[in-house]
Tab-separated table of C-alpha atoms in Angstrom:
chain	number	residue	atom	x	y	z
A	239	UNK	CA	0.000	0.000	0.000
A	240	UNK	CA	1.361	3.424	-0.897
A	241	UNK	CA	2.312	5.354	2.196
A	242	UNK	CA	0.473	8.484	3.191
A	243	UNK	CA	1.711	10.992	5.730
A	244	UNK	CA	2.286	8.552	8.569
A	245	UNK	CA	5.948	9.025	9.394
A	246	UNK	CA	6.259	8.260	13.097
A	247	UNK	CA	6.047	11.647	14.693
A	248	UNK	CA	5.905	10.282	18.211
A	249	UNK	CA	4.495	12.412	20.991
A	250	UNK	CA	4.287	16.107	20.179
A	251	UNK	CA	6.316	18.243	22.554
A	252	UNK	CA	5.861	21.968	21.951
A	253	UNK	CA	2.856	21.495	19.681
A	254	UNK	CA	0.071	19.058	20.560
A	255	UNK	CA	-1.760	16.557	18.355
A	256	UNK	CA	-5.457	16.068	17.802
A	257	UNK	CA	-7.109	13.192	15.983
A	258	UNK	CA	-8.994	14.236	12.866
A	259	UNK	CA	-9.832	12.390	9.664
A	260	UNK	CA	-7.354	9.772	8.550
A	261	UNK	CA	-4.877	9.831	11.404
A	262	UNK	CA	-3.552	12.458	13.828
A	263	UNK	CA	-3.159	16.087	12.846
A	264	UNK	CA	0.041	17.616	14.182
A	265	UNK	CA	0.186	21.289	14.928
A	266	UNK	CA	3.723	22.179	14.053
A	267	UNK	CA	5.850	25.279	14.594
A	268	UNK	CA	4.802	28.522	12.930
A	269	UNK	CA	6.799	30.029	10.110
A	270	UNK	CA	9.886	31.943	11.287
A	271	UNK	CA	9.104	35.500	12.338
A	272	UNK	CA	11.169	38.429	11.020
A	273	UNK	CA	12.072	39.432	14.558
A	274	UNK	CA	11.860	43.114	13.589
A	275	UNK	CA	9.540	45.858	14.844
A	276	UNK	CA	6.562	46.670	12.639
A	277	UNK	CA	7.312	49.271	9.979
A	278	UNK	CA	5.976	52.653	11.209
A	279	UNK	CA	4.320	53.338	7.846
A	280	UNK	CA	2.307	50.144	8.187
A	281	UNK	CA	1.275	50.866	11.753
A	282	UNK	CA	0.029	54.237	10.499
A	283	UNK	CA	-1.985	52.498	7.774
A	284	UNK	CA	-3.426	50.091	10.334
A	285	UNK	CA	-4.316	52.912	12.690
A	286	UNK	CA	-5.919	54.834	9.837
A	287	UNK	CA	-8.312	51.939	9.277
A	288	UNK	CA	-8.946	51.293	12.973
A	289	UNK	CA	-12.479	52.701	12.774
A	290	UNK	CA	-13.490	49.937	10.380
A	291	UNK	CA	-15.542	47.847	12.775
A	292	UNK	CA	-16.779	45.369	10.155
A	293	UNK	CA	-14.567	42.704	8.607
A	294	UNK	CA	-13.958	42.434	4.894
A	295	UNK	CA	-16.564	40.504	2.906
A	296	UNK	CA	-15.747	36.840	2.221
A	297	UNK	CA	-12.784	36.733	-0.147
A	298	UNK	CA	-11.805	40.327	0.548
A	299	UNK	CA	-13.076	43.744	-0.501
A	300	UNK	CA	-12.424	45.379	-3.840
A	301	UNK	CA	-9.578	47.616	-2.670
A	302	UNK	CA	-7.628	44.699	-1.211
A	303	UNK	CA	-8.150	42.499	-4.264
A	304	UNK	CA	-7.173	45.282	-6.667
A	305	UNK	CA	-3.984	45.901	-4.681
A	306	UNK	CA	-3.199	42.195	-4.972
A	307	UNK	CA	-3.688	42.438	-8.754
A	308	UNK	CA	-1.201	45.279	-8.973
A	309	UNK	CA	1.238	43.282	-6.811
A	310	UNK	CA	1.093	40.306	-9.180
A	311	UNK	CA	1.227	42.494	-12.300
A	312	UNK	CA	4.618	43.813	-11.158
A	313	UNK	CA	5.747	40.169	-11.116
A	314	UNK	CA	4.526	39.399	-14.611
A	315	UNK	CA	1.183	37.829	-13.657
A	316	UNK	CA	-1.722	39.819	-15.077
A	317	UNK	CA	-4.668	39.273	-12.735
A	318	UNK	CA	-8.292	40.423	-12.545
A	319	UNK	CA	-9.950	41.186	-9.187
A	320	UNK	CA	-12.651	38.597	-9.853
A	321	UNK	CA	-9.917	35.923	-9.829
A	322	UNK	CA	-8.582	36.901	-6.384
A	323	UNK	CA	-9.641	35.823	-2.900
A	324	UNK	CA	-8.271	37.096	0.404
A	325	UNK	CA	-8.352	35.474	3.814
A	326	UNK	CA	-6.971	35.807	7.358
A	327	UNK	CA	-3.706	34.027	6.657
A	328	UNK	CA	-2.513	31.338	4.273
A	329	UNK	CA	-3.776	28.350	6.326
A	330	UNK	CA	-7.388	29.549	6.125
A	331	UNK	CA	-7.126	30.118	2.379
A	332	UNK	CA	-5.397	26.808	1.700
A	333	UNK	CA	-7.951	24.902	3.747
A	334	UNK	CA	-10.784	26.524	1.791
A	335	UNK	CA	-9.094	25.942	-1.565
A	336	UNK	CA	-8.330	22.275	-0.919
A	337	UNK	CA	-11.820	21.774	0.438
A	338	UNK	CA	-13.243	23.277	-2.732
A	339	UNK	CA	-11.063	21.307	-5.122
A	340	UNK	CA	-11.284	17.853	-3.576
A	341	UNK	CA	-9.026	14.825	-3.841
A	342	UNK	CA	-5.755	13.778	-2.242
A	343	UNK	CA	-2.688	15.994	-2.247
A	344	UNK	CA	0.921	15.456	-3.319
A	345	UNK	CA	3.545	17.369	-1.337
A	346	UNK	CA	7.335	17.561	-1.316
A	347	UNK	CA	9.315	16.050	1.549
A	348	UNK	CA	10.251	18.035	3.602
A	349	UNK	CA	7.497	20.631	3.444
A	350	UNK	CA	6.188	23.458	5.665
A	351	UNK	CA	4.845	22.136	8.946
A	352	UNK	CA	1.375	23.613	8.428
A	353	UNK	CA	0.661	22.083	4.996
A	354	UNK	CA	-0.057	18.484	5.993
A	355	UNK	CA	-2.511	19.370	8.778
A	356	UNK	CA	-4.589	21.338	6.276
A	357	UNK	CA	-4.934	18.239	4.115
A	358	UNK	CA	-5.691	15.914	6.993
A	359	UNK	CA	-8.228	18.202	8.632
A	360	UNK	CA	-10.273	17.656	5.467
A	361	UNK	CA	-9.986	13.892	5.831
A	362	UNK	CA	-7.823	13.698	2.699
A	363	UNK	CA	-4.600	11.778	2.208
A	364	UNK	CA	-1.270	13.571	1.849
A	365	UNK	CA	1.484	11.815	-0.104
A	366	UNK	CA	4.997	13.148	0.305
A	367	UNK	CA	7.495	12.901	-2.544
A	368	UNK	CA	11.257	13.397	-2.017
A	369	UNK	CA	12.754	16.659	-3.214
A	370	UNK	CA	15.727	16.750	-5.601
A	371	UNK	CA	19.230	17.088	-4.216
A	372	UNK	CA	19.546	20.661	-5.481
A	373	UNK	CA	16.701	22.248	-3.559
A	374	UNK	CA	13.532	21.920	-1.538
A	375	UNK	CA	10.056	23.175	-2.331
A	376	UNK	CA	9.305	20.928	-5.308
A	377	UNK	CA	9.137	17.150	-5.682
A	378	UNK	CA	11.546	15.221	-7.840
A	379	UNK	CA	9.566	15.010	-11.116
A	380	UNK	CA	10.267	11.330	-11.771
A	381	UNK	CA	9.433	10.358	-8.205
A	382	UNK	CA	6.234	12.401	-8.482
A	383	UNK	CA	5.053	10.547	-11.585
A	384	UNK	CA	5.863	7.164	-10.079
A	385	UNK	CA	4.151	8.004	-6.782
A	386	UNK	CA	1.009	9.219	-8.535
A	387	UNK	CA	0.934	6.047	-10.627
A	388	UNK	CA	1.256	3.833	-7.537
A	389	UNK	CA	-1.302	5.777	-5.519
A	390	UNK	CA	-3.886	5.593	-8.278
A	391	UNK	CA	-3.202	1.896	-8.815
A	392	UNK	CA	-3.921	1.353	-5.122
A	393	UNK	CA	-7.187	3.294	-5.141
A	394	UNK	CA	-6.002	6.777	-4.149
A	395	UNK	CA	-7.274	9.965	-5.742
A	396	UNK	CA	-4.402	12.474	-6.120
A	397	UNK	CA	-5.624	15.697	-7.721
A	398	UNK	CA	-3.439	18.487	-6.318
A	399	UNK	CA	0.290	19.210	-6.121
A	400	UNK	CA	1.300	21.700	-3.442
A	401	UNK	CA	4.736	23.264	-3.887
A	402	UNK	CA	6.664	26.447	-3.115
A	403	UNK	CA	8.989	28.627	-5.172
A	404	UNK	CA	10.950	29.791	-2.106
A	405	UNK	CA	10.903	27.096	0.495
A	406	UNK	CA	10.256	26.701	4.169
A	407	UNK	CA	11.925	24.749	5.730
A	408	UNK	CA	15.002	24.479	3.507
A	409	UNK	CA	15.377	28.167	2.652
A	410	UNK	CA	16.120	27.293	-0.978
A	411	UNK	CA	14.739	28.376	-4.359
A	412	UNK	CA	14.113	25.736	-7.058
A	413	UNK	CA	16.147	26.449	-10.210
A	414	UNK	CA	13.864	27.400	-13.118
A	415	UNK	CA	14.575	24.167	-14.971
A	416	UNK	CA	13.729	22.077	-11.902
A	417	UNK	CA	10.495	23.986	-11.344
A	418	UNK	CA	9.575	23.555	-14.997
A	419	UNK	CA	10.180	19.814	-14.852
A	420	UNK	CA	8.017	19.527	-11.746
A	421	UNK	CA	5.239	21.489	-13.460
A	422	UNK	CA	5.481	19.334	-16.579
A	423	UNK	CA	5.221	16.217	-14.426
A	424	UNK	CA	2.171	17.657	-12.660
A	425	UNK	CA	0.536	18.471	-15.992
A	426	UNK	CA	1.287	14.990	-17.291
A	427	UNK	CA	-0.254	13.480	-14.159
A	428	UNK	CA	-3.341	15.684	-14.384
A	429	UNK	CA	-2.640	17.504	-11.115
A	430	UNK	CA	-3.805	20.993	-10.243
A	431	UNK	CA	-0.871	23.008	-8.828
A	432	UNK	CA	-1.040	25.231	-5.769
A	433	UNK	CA	2.068	27.420	-5.584
A	434	UNK	CA	2.841	28.877	-2.158
A	435	UNK	CA	4.797	32.050	-2.964
A	436	UNK	CA	4.768	33.593	0.508
A	437	UNK	CA	8.578	33.685	0.691
A	438	UNK	CA	9.151	34.831	-2.899
A	439	UNK	CA	10.051	38.371	-1.856
A	440	UNK	CA	12.459	37.280	0.875
A	441	UNK	CA	15.170	36.146	-1.550
A	442	UNK	CA	18.542	37.100	-0.082
A	443	UNK	CA	20.243	38.059	-3.344
A	444	UNK	CA	17.473	39.046	-5.779
A	445	UNK	CA	19.902	39.994	-8.542
A	446	UNK	CA	21.482	36.544	-8.463
A	447	UNK	CA	18.407	34.364	-7.852
A	448	UNK	CA	15.713	33.938	-10.480
A	449	UNK	CA	12.312	33.128	-8.994
A	450	UNK	CA	9.573	31.982	-11.351
A	451	UNK	CA	5.956	31.119	-10.695
A	452	UNK	CA	4.300	27.945	-11.975
A	453	UNK	CA	1.473	30.261	-13.060
A	454	UNK	CA	3.817	31.512	-15.799
A	455	UNK	CA	4.212	27.950	-17.076
A	456	UNK	CA	0.715	26.505	-16.569
A	457	UNK	CA	-1.569	29.560	-16.448
A	458	UNK	CA	-4.797	27.526	-16.489
A	459	UNK	CA	-3.719	24.945	-13.903
A	460	UNK	CA	-2.147	26.947	-11.071
A	461	UNK	CA	-3.400	28.796	-8.004
A	462	UNK	CA	-0.929	31.172	-6.351
A	463	UNK	CA	-1.023	31.620	-2.570
A	464	UNK	CA	0.782	34.470	-0.783
A	465	UNK	CA	0.798	34.920	2.976
A	466	UNK	CA	1.630	38.595	3.464
A	467	UNK	CA	3.444	37.889	6.730
A	468	UNK	CA	6.100	36.220	4.585
A	469	UNK	CA	7.616	39.524	3.529
A	470	UNK	CA	5.238	42.457	3.911
A	471	UNK	CA	3.263	42.330	7.176
A	472	UNK	CA	4.035	41.402	10.786
A	473	UNK	CA	3.005	37.880	11.711
A	474	UNK	CA	0.342	39.155	14.093
A	475	UNK	CA	-1.604	40.839	11.284
A	476	UNK	CA	-3.029	37.812	9.463
A	477	UNK	CA	-3.761	38.364	5.782
A	478	UNK	CA	-3.165	36.344	2.639
A	479	UNK	CA	-4.237	36.484	-0.991
A	480	UNK	CA	-5.011	33.768	-3.507
A	481	UNK	CA	-4.823	34.076	-7.308
A	482	UNK	CA	-6.967	31.638	-9.286
A	483	UNK	CA	-6.905	30.900	-13.031
A	484	UNK	CA	-9.020	33.153	-15.225
A	485	UNK	CA	-10.950	30.197	-16.618
A	486	UNK	CA	-14.479	28.828	-16.092
A	487	UNK	CA	-13.037	26.241	-13.720
A	488	UNK	CA	-11.125	28.975	-11.899
A	489	UNK	CA	-14.312	31.001	-11.545
A	490	UNK	CA	-16.141	27.994	-10.109
A	491	UNK	CA	-13.221	27.213	-7.795
A	492	UNK	CA	-13.143	30.756	-6.439
A	493	UNK	CA	-16.882	30.706	-5.785
A	494	UNK	CA	-16.616	27.409	-3.927
A	495	UNK	CA	-13.596	28.691	-1.972
A	496	UNK	CA	-15.595	31.738	-0.912
A	497	UNK	CA	-18.413	29.449	0.229
A	498	UNK	CA	-16.027	27.722	2.601
A	499	UNK	CA	-14.490	30.987	3.820
A	500	UNK	CA	-18.005	32.186	4.592
A	501	UNK	CA	-18.979	28.991	6.376
A	502	UNK	CA	-15.866	29.049	8.549
A	503	UNK	CA	-15.970	32.801	9.227
A	504	UNK	CA	-12.490	33.198	7.747
A	505	UNK	CA	-12.647	36.931	7.070
A	506	UNK	CA	-9.901	39.557	7.020
A	507	UNK	CA	-10.233	42.161	9.764
A	508	UNK	CA	-11.018	45.606	8.399
A	509	UNK	CA	-7.971	47.420	9.823
A	510	UNK	CA	-5.658	44.607	8.718
A	511	UNK	CA	-7.128	44.799	5.213
A	512	UNK	CA	-6.232	48.484	5.061
A	513	UNK	CA	-2.628	47.778	6.038
A	514	UNK	CA	-2.478	44.795	3.685
A	515	UNK	CA	-3.671	46.823	0.690
A	516	UNK	CA	-1.077	49.486	1.499
A	517	UNK	CA	1.687	46.872	1.758
A	518	UNK	CA	0.644	45.169	-1.494
A	519	UNK	CA	1.016	48.485	-3.329
A	520	UNK	CA	4.668	48.442	-2.188
A	521	UNK	CA	5.434	52.091	-1.508
A	522	UNK	CA	9.102	52.886	-1.145
A	523	UNK	CA	9.218	52.453	2.636
A	524	UNK	CA	7.637	48.995	2.454
A	525	UNK	CA	9.885	47.850	-0.383
A	526	UNK	CA	13.030	49.170	1.265
A	527	UNK	CA	12.206	47.427	4.552
A	528	UNK	CA	11.454	44.148	2.762
A	529	UNK	CA	14.737	44.239	0.837
A	530	UNK	CA	16.755	45.281	3.888
A	531	UNK	CA	15.200	42.575	6.060
A	532	UNK	CA	15.816	39.903	3.414
A	533	UNK	CA	19.436	40.992	3.048
A	534	UNK	CA	19.944	40.970	6.820
A	535	UNK	CA	18.501	37.496	7.241
A	536	UNK	CA	20.557	36.360	4.261
A	537	UNK	CA	23.771	37.657	5.805
A	538	UNK	CA	23.089	35.966	9.131
A	539	UNK	CA	21.879	32.741	7.466
A	540	UNK	CA	25.077	32.569	5.409
A	541	UNK	CA	27.140	33.008	8.572
A	542	UNK	CA	25.177	30.289	10.356
A	543	UNK	CA	25.658	28.056	7.313
A	544	UNK	CA	29.425	28.512	7.583
A	545	UNK	CA	29.280	27.593	11.276
A	546	UNK	CA	27.360	24.409	10.461
A	547	UNK	CA	29.772	23.335	7.737
A	548	UNK	CA	32.791	24.063	9.941
A	549	UNK	CA	31.326	21.744	12.594
A	550	UNK	CA	30.868	18.938	10.071
A	551	UNK	CA	27.094	19.268	9.579
A	552	UNK	CA	25.325	19.510	6.234
A	553	UNK	CA	22.938	22.167	4.925
A	554	UNK	CA	21.928	23.490	1.532
A	555	UNK	CA	23.088	27.107	1.123
A	556	UNK	CA	20.140	29.289	2.206
A	557	UNK	CA	18.729	31.519	-0.527
A	558	UNK	CA	15.469	32.909	0.891
A	559	UNK	CA	13.514	33.346	4.088
A	560	UNK	CA	14.581	33.476	7.708
A	561	UNK	CA	15.793	29.952	8.230
A	562	UNK	CA	18.014	27.133	7.069
A	563	UNK	CA	17.671	23.380	7.306
A	564	UNK	CA	20.546	21.647	9.049
A	565	UNK	CA	21.390	17.968	8.815
A	566	UNK	CA	23.418	16.888	11.848
A	567	UNK	CA	23.647	13.244	10.801
A	568	UNK	CA	27.466	13.448	10.515
A	569	UNK	CA	27.477	14.380	14.213
A	570	UNK	CA	25.358	11.387	15.243
A	571	UNK	CA	28.054	9.889	17.489
A	572	UNK	CA	28.455	13.119	19.439
A	573	UNK	CA	24.701	13.531	19.752
A	574	UNK	CA	24.382	9.958	21.010
A	575	UNK	CA	26.649	10.861	23.933
A	576	UNK	CA	23.953	13.355	24.937
A	577	UNK	CA	21.154	10.828	24.522
A	578	UNK	CA	20.011	12.205	21.162
A	579	UNK	CA	19.046	9.560	18.642
A	580	UNK	CA	16.290	11.067	16.499
A	581	UNK	CA	14.947	14.390	15.247
A	582	UNK	CA	12.513	14.851	18.136
A	583	UNK	CA	15.252	14.404	20.722
A	584	UNK	CA	17.489	16.703	18.689
A	585	UNK	CA	14.720	19.332	18.691
A	586	UNK	CA	14.564	19.255	22.490
A	587	UNK	CA	18.299	19.111	23.143
A	588	UNK	CA	19.410	21.761	20.646
A	589	UNK	CA	16.542	24.105	21.464
A	590	UNK	CA	17.424	23.959	25.167
A	591	UNK	CA	21.100	24.659	24.464
A	592	UNK	CA	20.436	27.558	22.093
A	593	UNK	CA	17.502	29.012	24.002
A	594	UNK	CA	15.296	29.190	20.907
A	595	UNK	CA	12.982	26.885	18.997
A	596	UNK	CA	14.741	24.422	16.691
A	597	UNK	CA	11.928	22.235	15.314
A	598	UNK	CA	13.049	18.812	14.160
A	599	UNK	CA	12.589	17.412	10.696
A	600	UNK	CA	9.644	15.263	11.815
A	601	UNK	CA	7.640	18.502	11.970
A	602	UNK	CA	8.180	18.911	8.241
A	603	UNK	CA	7.215	15.356	7.217
A	604	UNK	CA	10.867	14.336	7.147
A	605	UNK	CA	12.185	11.049	8.532
A	606	UNK	CA	12.128	10.904	12.324
A	607	UNK	CA	15.433	9.048	12.321
A	608	UNK	CA	17.199	11.735	10.296
A	609	UNK	CA	18.905	14.276	12.561
A	610	UNK	CA	17.589	17.406	10.860
A	611	UNK	CA	16.339	20.692	12.315
A	612	UNK	CA	15.176	24.060	11.057
A	613	UNK	CA	17.234	26.906	12.462
A	614	UNK	CA	15.673	30.370	12.384
A	615	UNK	CA	17.779	33.469	11.872
A	616	UNK	CA	15.481	35.766	13.888
A	617	UNK	CA	16.892	34.751	17.284
A	618	UNK	CA	20.409	35.377	15.969
A	619	UNK	CA	19.594	39.073	15.456
A	620	UNK	CA	19.318	39.810	19.170
A	621	UNK	CA	17.095	39.361	22.197
A	622	UNK	CA	14.663	42.227	21.639
A	623	UNK	CA	13.374	44.829	19.171
A	624	UNK	CA	16.143	47.309	19.923
A	625	UNK	CA	18.982	44.875	19.231
A	626	UNK	CA	17.275	43.529	16.122
A	627	UNK	CA	16.608	46.982	14.730
A	628	UNK	CA	20.275	47.790	15.347
A	629	UNK	CA	21.189	44.736	13.264
A	630	UNK	CA	18.904	45.927	10.473
A	631	UNK	CA	20.477	49.370	10.444
A	632	UNK	CA	24.091	48.225	10.781
A	633	UNK	CA	26.353	48.176	7.694
A	634	UNK	CA	28.023	45.081	9.207
A	635	UNK	CA	25.537	43.203	11.386
A	636	UNK	CA	27.963	40.314	11.955
A	637	UNK	CA	30.259	42.704	13.816
A	638	UNK	CA	27.616	43.517	16.429
A	639	UNK	CA	28.412	41.838	19.757
A	640	UNK	CA	24.967	40.307	20.215
A	641	UNK	CA	24.910	38.841	16.696
A	642	UNK	CA	28.439	37.528	16.971
A	643	UNK	CA	27.643	36.105	20.400
A	644	UNK	CA	24.633	34.204	19.079
A	645	UNK	CA	26.677	32.730	16.231
A	646	UNK	CA	29.487	31.826	18.626
A	647	UNK	CA	26.992	30.043	20.863
A	648	UNK	CA	25.799	27.979	17.894
A	649	UNK	CA	29.394	27.112	17.074
A	650	UNK	CA	30.259	26.140	20.636
A	651	UNK	CA	27.200	23.898	20.989
A	652	UNK	CA	28.086	22.106	17.761
A	653	UNK	CA	31.726	21.845	18.821
A	654	UNK	CA	30.620	19.705	21.786
A	655	UNK	CA	29.571	17.044	19.283
A	656	UNK	CA	32.951	16.636	17.634
A	657	UNK	CA	34.529	13.177	17.887
């Protein structure tokens, strides 16, 4: 029997399980926060809309949807407001979209911790496909085709492929040719593609990293999901937008998605919608903060990557986001001396030593026995808003004592594991 998402997650520690649908649903760690104070211009926009007592209508009001259209147009995706839906965060939108579309879902392994619970809350099966060696975010195209064939032969009903063009947890960006091959495999297999592009605008070196959307390759078969807390809004202001194909099926899918948003009360708060529309229009202050924050996290992630490699661990070079995915398997003997034998134990031990959350690979549908963790760069920027803002404004953040101290702590903890 083809395997669904049943990798032995054991007992949840920081995030508890509930039993829903076909097996337990695990509430995993949230996406890494930027660790920076809210941009004053956005707080002004939020305050300016504070008298809006009513929420947005289901799917978002016209101003918010039109701002989303302008946002996508600047990225080469012409979009009409009637093909856009907004919701209070990406999880609410994804749940509604998958509920509307139906069928089982194919996902890469590893994948964001919140994806699989969305599938399983609906009572659907999630099938994880290994990612290529070069990157995360997309499944290996040949493995995808073979897995779909096996699942269908065994009575499964895969209809959707969920992927990302800038990945959590690995912090990598799929090369254009790899993304194209994954899209071609999805098209060949008859899968509808949902592209999570929340981290697209957190690329560390935008001039050196080409980010494409599957919607450019398969315009009639792709929905694009963007959680605005990825790059534009603070995490505590939940808002996300969804772009659907401008086809009769896309029109039907949007209508059904709005039905579910209405039934679940998943509406964007009025003041948040005002700030979200302002952020989506990307005035200079918003754009400059987004670029500066991405560059800062990139600098610190690259330094942390060097620390990991120097200690003998593995990690793909981080290219986007506020995190990197470390494989400490080469340090297994040293970890065993501390009683660490799997990813869950590594999560507990390393998090306690570093004083910050280091969720293990089992949270991301990875193998429990593999000694992998996601390290966030936010805690490396300092212990509070003042230190982190100083890192953002510094021409050399790695020279700041609190940043250097955090990196040194990471290095010293890993040095304990040397043979």
